[in-house]
CSV table of C-alpha atoms in Angstrom, one decimal:
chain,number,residue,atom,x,y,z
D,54,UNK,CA,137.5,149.0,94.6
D,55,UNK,CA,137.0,147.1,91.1
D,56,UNK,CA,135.9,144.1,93.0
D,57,UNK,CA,133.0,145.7,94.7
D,58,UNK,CA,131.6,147.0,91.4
D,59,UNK,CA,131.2,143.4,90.3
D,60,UNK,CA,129.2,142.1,92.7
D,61,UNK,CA,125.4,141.9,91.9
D,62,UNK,CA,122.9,143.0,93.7
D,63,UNK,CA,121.7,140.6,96.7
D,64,UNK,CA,118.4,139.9,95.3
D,65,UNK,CA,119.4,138.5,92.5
D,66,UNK,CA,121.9,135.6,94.5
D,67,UNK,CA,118.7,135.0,96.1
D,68,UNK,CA,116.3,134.2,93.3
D,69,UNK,CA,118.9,133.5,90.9
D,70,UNK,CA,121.3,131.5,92.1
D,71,UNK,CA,121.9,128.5,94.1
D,72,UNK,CA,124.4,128.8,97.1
D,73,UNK,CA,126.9,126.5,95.4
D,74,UNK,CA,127.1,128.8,92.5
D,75,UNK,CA,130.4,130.6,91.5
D,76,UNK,CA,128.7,134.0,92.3
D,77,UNK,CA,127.0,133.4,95.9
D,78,UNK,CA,130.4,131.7,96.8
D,79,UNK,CA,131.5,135.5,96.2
D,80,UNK,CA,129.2,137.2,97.9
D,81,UNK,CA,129.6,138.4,101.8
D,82,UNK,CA,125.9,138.2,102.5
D,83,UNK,CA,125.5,134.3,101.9
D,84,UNK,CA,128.3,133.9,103.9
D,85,UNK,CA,126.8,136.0,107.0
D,86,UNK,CA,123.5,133.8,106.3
D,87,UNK,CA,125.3,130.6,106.6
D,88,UNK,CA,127.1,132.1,109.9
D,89,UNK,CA,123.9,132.7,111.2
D,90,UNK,CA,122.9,129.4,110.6
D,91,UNK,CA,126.2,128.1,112.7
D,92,UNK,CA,124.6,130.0,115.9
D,93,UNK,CA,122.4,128.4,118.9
D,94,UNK,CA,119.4,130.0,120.0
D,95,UNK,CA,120.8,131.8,123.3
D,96,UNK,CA,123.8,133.5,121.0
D,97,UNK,CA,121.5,136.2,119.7
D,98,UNK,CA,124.1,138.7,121.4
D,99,UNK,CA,126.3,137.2,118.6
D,100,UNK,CA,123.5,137.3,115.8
D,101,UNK,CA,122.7,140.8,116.3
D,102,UNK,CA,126.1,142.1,116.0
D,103,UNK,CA,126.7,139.4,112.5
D,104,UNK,CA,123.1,140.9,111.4
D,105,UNK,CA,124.8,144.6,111.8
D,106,UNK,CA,128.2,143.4,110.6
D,107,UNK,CA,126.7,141.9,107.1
D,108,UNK,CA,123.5,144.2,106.9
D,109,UNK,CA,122.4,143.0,103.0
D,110,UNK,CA,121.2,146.7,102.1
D,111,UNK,CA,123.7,148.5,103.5
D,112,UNK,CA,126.3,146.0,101.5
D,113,UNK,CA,124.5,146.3,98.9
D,114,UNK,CA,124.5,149.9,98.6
D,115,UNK,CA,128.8,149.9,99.2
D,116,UNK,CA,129.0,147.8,96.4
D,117,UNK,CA,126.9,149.9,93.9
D,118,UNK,CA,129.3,152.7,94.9
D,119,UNK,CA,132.0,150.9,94.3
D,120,UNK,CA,133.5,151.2,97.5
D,121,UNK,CA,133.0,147.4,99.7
D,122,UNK,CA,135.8,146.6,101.7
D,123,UNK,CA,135.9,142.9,100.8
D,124,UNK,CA,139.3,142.5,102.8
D,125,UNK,CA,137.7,144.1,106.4
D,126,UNK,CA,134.6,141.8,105.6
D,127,UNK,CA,136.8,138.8,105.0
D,128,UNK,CA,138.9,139.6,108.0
D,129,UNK,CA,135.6,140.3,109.7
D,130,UNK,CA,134.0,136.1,108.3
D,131,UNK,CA,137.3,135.1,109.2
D,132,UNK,CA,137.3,136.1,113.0
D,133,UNK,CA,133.7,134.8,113.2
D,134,UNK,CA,134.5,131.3,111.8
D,135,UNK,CA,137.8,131.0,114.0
D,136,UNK,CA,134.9,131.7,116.6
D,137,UNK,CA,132.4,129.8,116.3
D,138,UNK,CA,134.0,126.8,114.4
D,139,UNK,CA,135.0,123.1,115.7
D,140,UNK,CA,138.2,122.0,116.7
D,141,UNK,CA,138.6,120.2,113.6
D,142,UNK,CA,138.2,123.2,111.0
D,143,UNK,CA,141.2,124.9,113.1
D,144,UNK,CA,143.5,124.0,110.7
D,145,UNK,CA,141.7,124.5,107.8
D,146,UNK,CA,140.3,128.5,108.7
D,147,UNK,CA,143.9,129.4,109.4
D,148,UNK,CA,145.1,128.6,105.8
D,149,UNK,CA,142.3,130.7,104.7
D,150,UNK,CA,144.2,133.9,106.7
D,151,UNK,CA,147.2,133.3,104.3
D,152,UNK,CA,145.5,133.7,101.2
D,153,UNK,CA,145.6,137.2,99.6
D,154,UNK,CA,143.6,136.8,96.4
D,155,UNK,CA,140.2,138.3,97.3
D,156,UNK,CA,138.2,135.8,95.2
D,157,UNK,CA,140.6,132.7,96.0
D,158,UNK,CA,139.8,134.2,99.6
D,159,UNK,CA,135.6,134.4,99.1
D,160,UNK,CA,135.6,130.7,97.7
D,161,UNK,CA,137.6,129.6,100.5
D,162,UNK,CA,135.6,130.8,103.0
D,163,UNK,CA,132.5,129.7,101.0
D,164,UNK,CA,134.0,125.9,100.9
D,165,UNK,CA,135.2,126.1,104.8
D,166,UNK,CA,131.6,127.5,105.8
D,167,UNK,CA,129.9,124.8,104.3
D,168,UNK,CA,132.4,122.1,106.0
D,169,UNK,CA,131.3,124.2,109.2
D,170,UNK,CA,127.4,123.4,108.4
D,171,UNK,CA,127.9,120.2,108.1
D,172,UNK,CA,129.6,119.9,111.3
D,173,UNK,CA,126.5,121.7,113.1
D,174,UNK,CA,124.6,119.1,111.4
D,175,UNK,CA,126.3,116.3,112.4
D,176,UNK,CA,126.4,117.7,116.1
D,177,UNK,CA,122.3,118.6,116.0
D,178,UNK,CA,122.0,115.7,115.4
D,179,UNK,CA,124.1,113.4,117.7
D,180,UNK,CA,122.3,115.7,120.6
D,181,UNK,CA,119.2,114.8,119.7
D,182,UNK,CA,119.8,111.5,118.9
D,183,UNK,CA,119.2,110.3,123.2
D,184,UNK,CA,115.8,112.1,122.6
D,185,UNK,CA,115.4,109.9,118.9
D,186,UNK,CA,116.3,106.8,120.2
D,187,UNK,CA,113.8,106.8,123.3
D,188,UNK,CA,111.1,108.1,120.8
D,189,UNK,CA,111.5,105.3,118.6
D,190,UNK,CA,112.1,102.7,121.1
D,191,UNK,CA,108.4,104.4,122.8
D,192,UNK,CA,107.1,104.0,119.4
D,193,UNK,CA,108.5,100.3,118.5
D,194,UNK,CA,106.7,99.3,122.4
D,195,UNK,CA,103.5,101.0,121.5
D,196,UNK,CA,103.1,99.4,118.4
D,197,UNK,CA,104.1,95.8,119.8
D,198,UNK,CA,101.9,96.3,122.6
D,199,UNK,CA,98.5,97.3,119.9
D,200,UNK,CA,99.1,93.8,118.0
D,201,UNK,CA,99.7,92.3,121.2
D,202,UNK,CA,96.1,93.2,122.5
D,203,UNK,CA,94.5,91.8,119.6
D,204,UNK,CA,96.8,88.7,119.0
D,205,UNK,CA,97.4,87.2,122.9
D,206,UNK,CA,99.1,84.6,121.5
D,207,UNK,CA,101.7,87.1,119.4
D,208,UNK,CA,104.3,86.0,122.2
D,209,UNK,CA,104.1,82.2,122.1
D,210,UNK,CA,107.2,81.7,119.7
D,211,UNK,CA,109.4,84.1,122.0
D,212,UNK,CA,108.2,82.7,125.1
D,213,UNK,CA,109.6,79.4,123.2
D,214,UNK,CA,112.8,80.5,122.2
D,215,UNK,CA,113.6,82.2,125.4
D,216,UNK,CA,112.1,78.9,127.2
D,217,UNK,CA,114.8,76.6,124.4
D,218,UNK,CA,118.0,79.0,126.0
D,219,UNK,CA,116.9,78.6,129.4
D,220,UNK,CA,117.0,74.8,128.8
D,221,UNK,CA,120.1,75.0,126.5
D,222,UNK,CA,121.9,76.8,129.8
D,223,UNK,CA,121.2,73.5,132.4
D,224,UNK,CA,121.1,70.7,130.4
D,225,UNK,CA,124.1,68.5,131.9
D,226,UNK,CA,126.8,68.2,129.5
D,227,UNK,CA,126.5,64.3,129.8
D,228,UNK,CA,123.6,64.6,127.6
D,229,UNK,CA,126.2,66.7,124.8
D,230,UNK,CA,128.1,65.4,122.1
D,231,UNK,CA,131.7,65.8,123.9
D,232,UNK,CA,133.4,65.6,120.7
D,233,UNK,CA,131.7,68.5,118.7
D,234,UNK,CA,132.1,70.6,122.3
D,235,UNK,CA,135.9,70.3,123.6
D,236,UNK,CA,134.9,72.1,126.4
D,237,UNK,CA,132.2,73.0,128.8
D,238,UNK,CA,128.6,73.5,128.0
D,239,UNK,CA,126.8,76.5,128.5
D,240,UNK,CA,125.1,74.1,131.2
D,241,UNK,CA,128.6,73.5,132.8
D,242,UNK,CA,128.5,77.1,133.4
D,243,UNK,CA,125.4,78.1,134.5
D,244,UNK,CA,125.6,75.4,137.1
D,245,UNK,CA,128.0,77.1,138.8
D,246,UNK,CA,126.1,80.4,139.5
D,247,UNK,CA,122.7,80.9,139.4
D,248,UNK,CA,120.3,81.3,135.9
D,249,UNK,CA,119.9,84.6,135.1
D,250,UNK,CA,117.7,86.8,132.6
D,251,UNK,CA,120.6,87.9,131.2
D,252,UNK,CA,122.2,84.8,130.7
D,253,UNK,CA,119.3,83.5,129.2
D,254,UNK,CA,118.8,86.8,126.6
D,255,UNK,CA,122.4,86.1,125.6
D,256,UNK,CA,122.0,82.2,124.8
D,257,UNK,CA,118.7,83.1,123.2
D,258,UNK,CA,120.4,85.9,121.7
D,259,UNK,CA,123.4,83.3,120.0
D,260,UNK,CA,120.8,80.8,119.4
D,261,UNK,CA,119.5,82.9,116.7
D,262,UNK,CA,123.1,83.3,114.5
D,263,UNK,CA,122.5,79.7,114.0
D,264,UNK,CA,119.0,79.2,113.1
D,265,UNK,CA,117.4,76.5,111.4
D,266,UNK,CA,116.4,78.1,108.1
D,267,UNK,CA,113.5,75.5,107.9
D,268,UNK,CA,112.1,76.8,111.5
D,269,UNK,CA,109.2,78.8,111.1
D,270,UNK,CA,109.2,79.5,115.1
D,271,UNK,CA,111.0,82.7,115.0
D,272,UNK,CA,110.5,84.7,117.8
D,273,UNK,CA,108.4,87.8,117.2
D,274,UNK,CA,109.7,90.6,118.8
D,275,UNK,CA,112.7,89.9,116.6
D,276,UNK,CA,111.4,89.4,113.3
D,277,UNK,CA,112.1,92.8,112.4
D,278,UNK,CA,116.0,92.1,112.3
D,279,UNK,CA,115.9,88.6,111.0
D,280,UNK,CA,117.3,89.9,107.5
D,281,UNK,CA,120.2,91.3,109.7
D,282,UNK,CA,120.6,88.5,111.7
D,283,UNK,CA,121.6,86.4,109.0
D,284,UNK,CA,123.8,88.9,107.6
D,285,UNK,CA,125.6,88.8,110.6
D,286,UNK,CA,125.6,85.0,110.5
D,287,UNK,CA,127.0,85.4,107.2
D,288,UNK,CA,129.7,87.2,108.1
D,289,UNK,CA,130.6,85.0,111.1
D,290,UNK,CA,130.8,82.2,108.8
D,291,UNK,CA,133.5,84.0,106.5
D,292,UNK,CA,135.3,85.1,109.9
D,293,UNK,CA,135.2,81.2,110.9
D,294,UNK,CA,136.7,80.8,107.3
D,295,UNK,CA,139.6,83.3,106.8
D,296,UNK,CA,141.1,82.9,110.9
D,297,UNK,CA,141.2,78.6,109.8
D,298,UNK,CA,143.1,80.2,106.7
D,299,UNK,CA,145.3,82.2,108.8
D,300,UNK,CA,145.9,79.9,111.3
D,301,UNK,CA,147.2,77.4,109.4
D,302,UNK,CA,148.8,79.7,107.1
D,303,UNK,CA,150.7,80.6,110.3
D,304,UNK,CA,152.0,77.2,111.4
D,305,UNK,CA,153.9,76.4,107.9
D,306,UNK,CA,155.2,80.7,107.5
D,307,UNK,CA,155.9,81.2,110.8
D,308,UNK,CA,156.0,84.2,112.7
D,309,UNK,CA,158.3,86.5,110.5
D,310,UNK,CA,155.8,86.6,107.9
D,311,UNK,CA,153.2,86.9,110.1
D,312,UNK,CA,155.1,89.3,112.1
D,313,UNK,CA,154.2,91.8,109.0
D,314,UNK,CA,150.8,93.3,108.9
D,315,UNK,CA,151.1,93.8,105.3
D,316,UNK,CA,151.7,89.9,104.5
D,317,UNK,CA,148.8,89.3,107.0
D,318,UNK,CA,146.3,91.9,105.4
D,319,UNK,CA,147.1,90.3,101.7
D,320,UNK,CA,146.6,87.0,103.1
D,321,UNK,CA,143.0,88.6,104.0
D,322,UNK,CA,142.4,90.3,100.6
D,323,UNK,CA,143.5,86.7,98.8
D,324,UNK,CA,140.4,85.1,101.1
D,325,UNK,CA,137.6,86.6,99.9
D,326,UNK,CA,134.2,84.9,100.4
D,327,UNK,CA,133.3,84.8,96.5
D,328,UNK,CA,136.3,82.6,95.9
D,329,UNK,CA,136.4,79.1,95.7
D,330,UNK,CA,138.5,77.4,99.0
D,331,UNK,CA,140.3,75.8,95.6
D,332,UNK,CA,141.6,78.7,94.2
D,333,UNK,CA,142.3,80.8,97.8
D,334,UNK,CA,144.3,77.4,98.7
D,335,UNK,CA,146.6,77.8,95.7
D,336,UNK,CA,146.9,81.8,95.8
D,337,UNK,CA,147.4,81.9,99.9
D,338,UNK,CA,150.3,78.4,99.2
D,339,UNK,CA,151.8,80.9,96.1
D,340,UNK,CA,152.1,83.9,98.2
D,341,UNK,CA,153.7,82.1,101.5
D,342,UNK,CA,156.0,80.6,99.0
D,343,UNK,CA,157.0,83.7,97.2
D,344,UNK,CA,157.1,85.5,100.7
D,345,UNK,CA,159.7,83.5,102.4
D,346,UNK,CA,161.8,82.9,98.8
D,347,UNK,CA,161.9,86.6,99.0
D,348,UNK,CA,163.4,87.2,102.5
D,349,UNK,CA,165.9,84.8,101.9
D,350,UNK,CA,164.1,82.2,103.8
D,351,UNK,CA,163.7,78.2,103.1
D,352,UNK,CA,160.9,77.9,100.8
D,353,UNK,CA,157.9,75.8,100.8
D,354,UNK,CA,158.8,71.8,99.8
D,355,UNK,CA,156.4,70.3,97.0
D,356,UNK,CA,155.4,68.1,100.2
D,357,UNK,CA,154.5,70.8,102.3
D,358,UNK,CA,153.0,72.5,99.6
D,359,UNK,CA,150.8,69.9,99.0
D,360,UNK,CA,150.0,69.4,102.5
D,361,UNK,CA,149.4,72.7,102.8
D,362,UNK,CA,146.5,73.1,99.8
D,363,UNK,CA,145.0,70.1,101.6
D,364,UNK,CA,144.7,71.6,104.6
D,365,UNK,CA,143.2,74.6,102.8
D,366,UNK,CA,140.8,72.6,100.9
D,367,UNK,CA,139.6,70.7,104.1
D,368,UNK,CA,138.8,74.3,105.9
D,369,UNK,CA,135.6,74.6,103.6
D,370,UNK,CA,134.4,71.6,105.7
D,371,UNK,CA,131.9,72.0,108.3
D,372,UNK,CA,133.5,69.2,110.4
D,373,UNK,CA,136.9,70.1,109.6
D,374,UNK,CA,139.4,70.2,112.8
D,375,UNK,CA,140.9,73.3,112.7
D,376,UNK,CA,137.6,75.4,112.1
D,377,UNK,CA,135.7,73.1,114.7
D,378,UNK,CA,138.3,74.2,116.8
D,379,UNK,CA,138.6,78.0,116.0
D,380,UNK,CA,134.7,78.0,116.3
D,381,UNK,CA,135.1,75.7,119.6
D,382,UNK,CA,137.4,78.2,121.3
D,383,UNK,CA,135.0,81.2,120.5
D,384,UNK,CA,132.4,79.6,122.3
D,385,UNK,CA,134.1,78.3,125.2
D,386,UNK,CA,136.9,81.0,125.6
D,387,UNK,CA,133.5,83.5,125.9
D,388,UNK,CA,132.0,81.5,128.5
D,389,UNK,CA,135.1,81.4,130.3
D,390,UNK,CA,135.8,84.9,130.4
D,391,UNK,CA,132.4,85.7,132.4
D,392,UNK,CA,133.8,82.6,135.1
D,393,UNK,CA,137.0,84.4,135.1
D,394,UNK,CA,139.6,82.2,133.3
D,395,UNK,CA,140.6,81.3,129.5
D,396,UNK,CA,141.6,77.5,128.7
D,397,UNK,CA,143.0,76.6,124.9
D,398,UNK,CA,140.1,75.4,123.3
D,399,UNK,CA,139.9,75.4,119.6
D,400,UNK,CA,137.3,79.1,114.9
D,401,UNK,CA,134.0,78.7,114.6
D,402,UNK,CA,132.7,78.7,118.3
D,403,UNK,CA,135.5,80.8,119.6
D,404,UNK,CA,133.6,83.9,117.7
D,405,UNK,CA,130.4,82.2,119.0
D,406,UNK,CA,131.1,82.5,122.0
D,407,UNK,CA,132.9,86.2,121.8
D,408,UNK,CA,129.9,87.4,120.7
D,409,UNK,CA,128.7,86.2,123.7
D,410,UNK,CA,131.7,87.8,126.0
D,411,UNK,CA,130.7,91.2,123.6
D,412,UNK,CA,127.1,91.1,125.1
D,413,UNK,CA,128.0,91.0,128.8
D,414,UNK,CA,131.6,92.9,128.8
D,415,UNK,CA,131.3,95.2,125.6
D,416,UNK,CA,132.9,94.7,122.5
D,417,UNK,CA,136.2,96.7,123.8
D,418,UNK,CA,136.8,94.7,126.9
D,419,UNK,CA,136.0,91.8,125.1
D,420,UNK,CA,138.9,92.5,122.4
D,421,UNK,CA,141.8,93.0,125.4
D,422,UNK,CA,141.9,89.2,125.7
D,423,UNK,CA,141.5,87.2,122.1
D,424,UNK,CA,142.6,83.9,122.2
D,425,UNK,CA,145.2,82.5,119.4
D,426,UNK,CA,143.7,82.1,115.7
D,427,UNK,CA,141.6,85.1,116.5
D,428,UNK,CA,144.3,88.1,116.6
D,429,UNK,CA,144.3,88.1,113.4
D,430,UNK,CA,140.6,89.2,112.3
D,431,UNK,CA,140.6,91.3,115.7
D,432,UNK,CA,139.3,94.3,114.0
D,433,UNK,CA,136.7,92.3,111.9
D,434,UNK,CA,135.4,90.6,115.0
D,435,UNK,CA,135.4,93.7,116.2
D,436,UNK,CA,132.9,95.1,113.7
D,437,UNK,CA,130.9,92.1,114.2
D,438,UNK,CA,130.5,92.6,117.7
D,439,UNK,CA,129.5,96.2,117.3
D,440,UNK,CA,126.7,95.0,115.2
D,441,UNK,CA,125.2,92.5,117.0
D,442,UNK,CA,125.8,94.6,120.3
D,443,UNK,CA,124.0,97.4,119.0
D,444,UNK,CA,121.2,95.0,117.6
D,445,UNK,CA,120.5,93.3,120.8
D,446,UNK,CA,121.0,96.1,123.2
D,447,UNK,CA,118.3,98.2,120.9
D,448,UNK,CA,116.1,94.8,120.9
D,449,UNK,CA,116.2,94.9,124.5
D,450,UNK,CA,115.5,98.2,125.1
D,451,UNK,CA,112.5,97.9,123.2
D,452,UNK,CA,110.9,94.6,124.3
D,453,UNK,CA,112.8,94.1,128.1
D,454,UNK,CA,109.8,94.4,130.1
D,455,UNK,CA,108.2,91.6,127.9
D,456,UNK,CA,110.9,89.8,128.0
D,457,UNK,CA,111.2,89.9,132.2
D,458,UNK,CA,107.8,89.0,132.1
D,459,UNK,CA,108.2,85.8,130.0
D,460,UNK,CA,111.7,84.8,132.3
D,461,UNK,CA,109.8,85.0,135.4
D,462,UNK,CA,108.6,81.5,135.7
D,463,UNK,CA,111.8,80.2,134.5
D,464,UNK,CA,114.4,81.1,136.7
D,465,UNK,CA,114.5,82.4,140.6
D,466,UNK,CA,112.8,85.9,141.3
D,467,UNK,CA,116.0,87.1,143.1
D,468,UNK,CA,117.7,86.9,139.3
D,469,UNK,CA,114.9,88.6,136.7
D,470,UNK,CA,116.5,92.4,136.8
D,471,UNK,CA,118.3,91.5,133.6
D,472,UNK,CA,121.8,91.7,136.2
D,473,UNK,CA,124.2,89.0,135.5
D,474,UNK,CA,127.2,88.3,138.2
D,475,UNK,CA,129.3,86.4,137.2
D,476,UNK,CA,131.1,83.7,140.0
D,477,UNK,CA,133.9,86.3,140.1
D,478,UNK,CA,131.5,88.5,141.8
D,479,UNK,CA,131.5,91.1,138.8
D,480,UNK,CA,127.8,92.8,138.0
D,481,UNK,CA,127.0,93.2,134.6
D,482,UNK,CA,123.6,94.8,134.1
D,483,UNK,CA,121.5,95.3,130.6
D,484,UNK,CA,120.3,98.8,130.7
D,485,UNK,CA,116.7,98.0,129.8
D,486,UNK,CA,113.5,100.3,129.6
């Protein structure tokens, strides 16, 4: 046919051109080498027949005669894609089957074949990744371990920091500032159960979002993540920010505007970290206004609206009520989920201490039971708690037997497997190497 006589010969794609030209997105044989590439080793029942199927000379010599069948080829890609590609590309190969235009057709199959390589890719490497992560975690170890021998003392500032949470978890709550804690201290809790290394790994853990800038005494094994520990600080301190904004947004718009994920998420767009708490206060007050004007509903008074800016302006306030409280909660609603119960308590330590509840329960479990003033951010909290998750749990992994060894003298020997039970009788363990 006409088309065959136009295709060049095979060589030429090869030195010539690169596969995302317009010619080698006609021609059959880089298609049959990127199906090739789509195979595992133990198909080679499968590659020998493609190899036969898309034989380069033998094309080659149909298409200088004039005489390739590009439509039984096609058909031919076409059943071998539907084959071998994921669930996903389903959709997409079938369109291809309703196209009649053989060079539409070629391109198609050309754009879906790369989307196909892509996918094995992506899947290569998700099942190697197990074998990646042990290596790396091996390596991180063997490294640690070669500075260790020739600086003995390369341990003295984590033995200090894991010594500090230890202490942090029974000091009597007497000796606490009951008004910045309206609630129980991490000692209050760990005297009702025994100390345990994970308990301590996830006070230390916590300790380290709030950090003294001006301490020098970081503790080595994590100085590698410091940068990210203080991004994730960061972004716990905007979290403590916008749920005080939507909390009191809440109590003067009530729960019909609130009721409206789209009112909440421009709320959220209005409170961005870069803007003053001045300018927020007036756009967050304008928008409520407008809102409820809108739906028919009693607008704010020039007294609420001034009392509602106020309130606004306070929030950027470390000692302000509302975020101690929000931050409060966090804290104490986390420790109370590992005893088994959830009091009221008030932004800022409420997300402390879910990070916390994300350590021992996972950030999903962790989510199924948010206290008020947090709904609201639950999937930013939730993307928070992946990341510091992930960082701690790879930490761990890494440095655990260090760790275990350091705990040792500090609490019982019945309680230094990294297990935490919690007085509910539930086992959490840290899967440590």
């Amino acid at each position: 046919m006409g088309f065959g006589r136009k295709i060049l010969p095979f060589q030429a794609y090869e030195t010539a051109q690169p596969l995302s030209s317009p010619q080698s997105q006609l021609d059959p044989g880089t298609h049959g080498k990127i199906l090739l590439s789509l195979l595992l080793p133990r198909q080679s029942r499968l590659r020998g027949e493609i190899e036969e199927a898309l034989d380069m000379d033998f094309l080659q010599q149909q298409a200088e005669r004039g005489d390739l069948d590009v439509t039984y080829l096609s058909k031919y890609i076409l059943n071998m894609m539907v084959l071998l590609c994921a669930p996903v590309r389903d959709e997409a190969v079938q369109r291809l089957e309703s196209i009649a235009d053989p060079v539409r057709l070629l391109r198609g199959i050309f754009r879906v074949l790369g989307q196909m390589k892509m996918d094995m890719v992506n899947y290569t490497i998700q099942s190697l990744q197990p074998q990646l992560q042990e290596h790396s975690i091996q390596f991180e170890r063997a490294e640690f371990q070669e500075r260790l021998n020739k600086e003995p003392d390369l341990l003295n500032h984590t033995t200090k920091w894991l010594t500090q949470a230890a202490a942090d978890l029974t000091t009597p709550s007497d000796t606490l500032d009951s008004s910045s804690t309206p609630g129980p201290s991490p000692g209050d809790i760990a005297a009702s159960e025994p100390l345990s290394s994970a308990m301590v790994l996830s006070q230390g853990f916590l300790n380290l979002l709030i950090w003294d800038p001006e301490n020098e005494e970081f503790p080595e094994t994590l100085l590698m993540d410091r940068t990210r520990l203080q991004e994730l600080e960061l972004q716990r301190k905007q979290l403590t920010i916008l749920a005080s904004v939507l909390l009191v947004a809440s109590s003067f718009s009530g729960s019909i505007l609130f009721g409206s994920p789209q009112f909440v998420d421009k709320l959220k767009r209005i409170t961005k970290p870069e803007e003053t708490m001045q300018n927020v206060s007036e756009q967050v007050t304008q928008e409520i206004h407008q809102s409820l004007k809108s739906m028919g509903l009693a607008p704010l008074t020039s007294d609420n609206t001034e009392s509602l800016i106020g309130q606004f302006q306070n929030i950027a306030k470390k000692e302000n009520c509302v975020r101690s409280v929000i931050g409060e909660r966090a804290h104490t609603w986390a420790v109370w989920m590992l005893e088994g119960g959830a009091p009221a308590v008030g932004v800022d330590q409420r997300i402390h201490l879910f990070l916390k509840c994300c350590l021992v329960l996972g950030v999903q479990r962790s989510l199924l039971d948010l206290p008020g003033g947090l709904t609201f951010i639950e999937a930013e909290l939730a993307e928070l708690g992946q990341k510091f998750v992930s960082l701690t749990h790879h930490n761990q992994q890494v440095f655990g037997p260090y760790y275990t060894e350091i705990l040792k003298p500090l609490i019982s020997p019945d309680q230094t497997d990294m297990t935490h039970t919690s007085a509910k009788g539930r086992s959490f363990t840290w899967h440590l190497s």
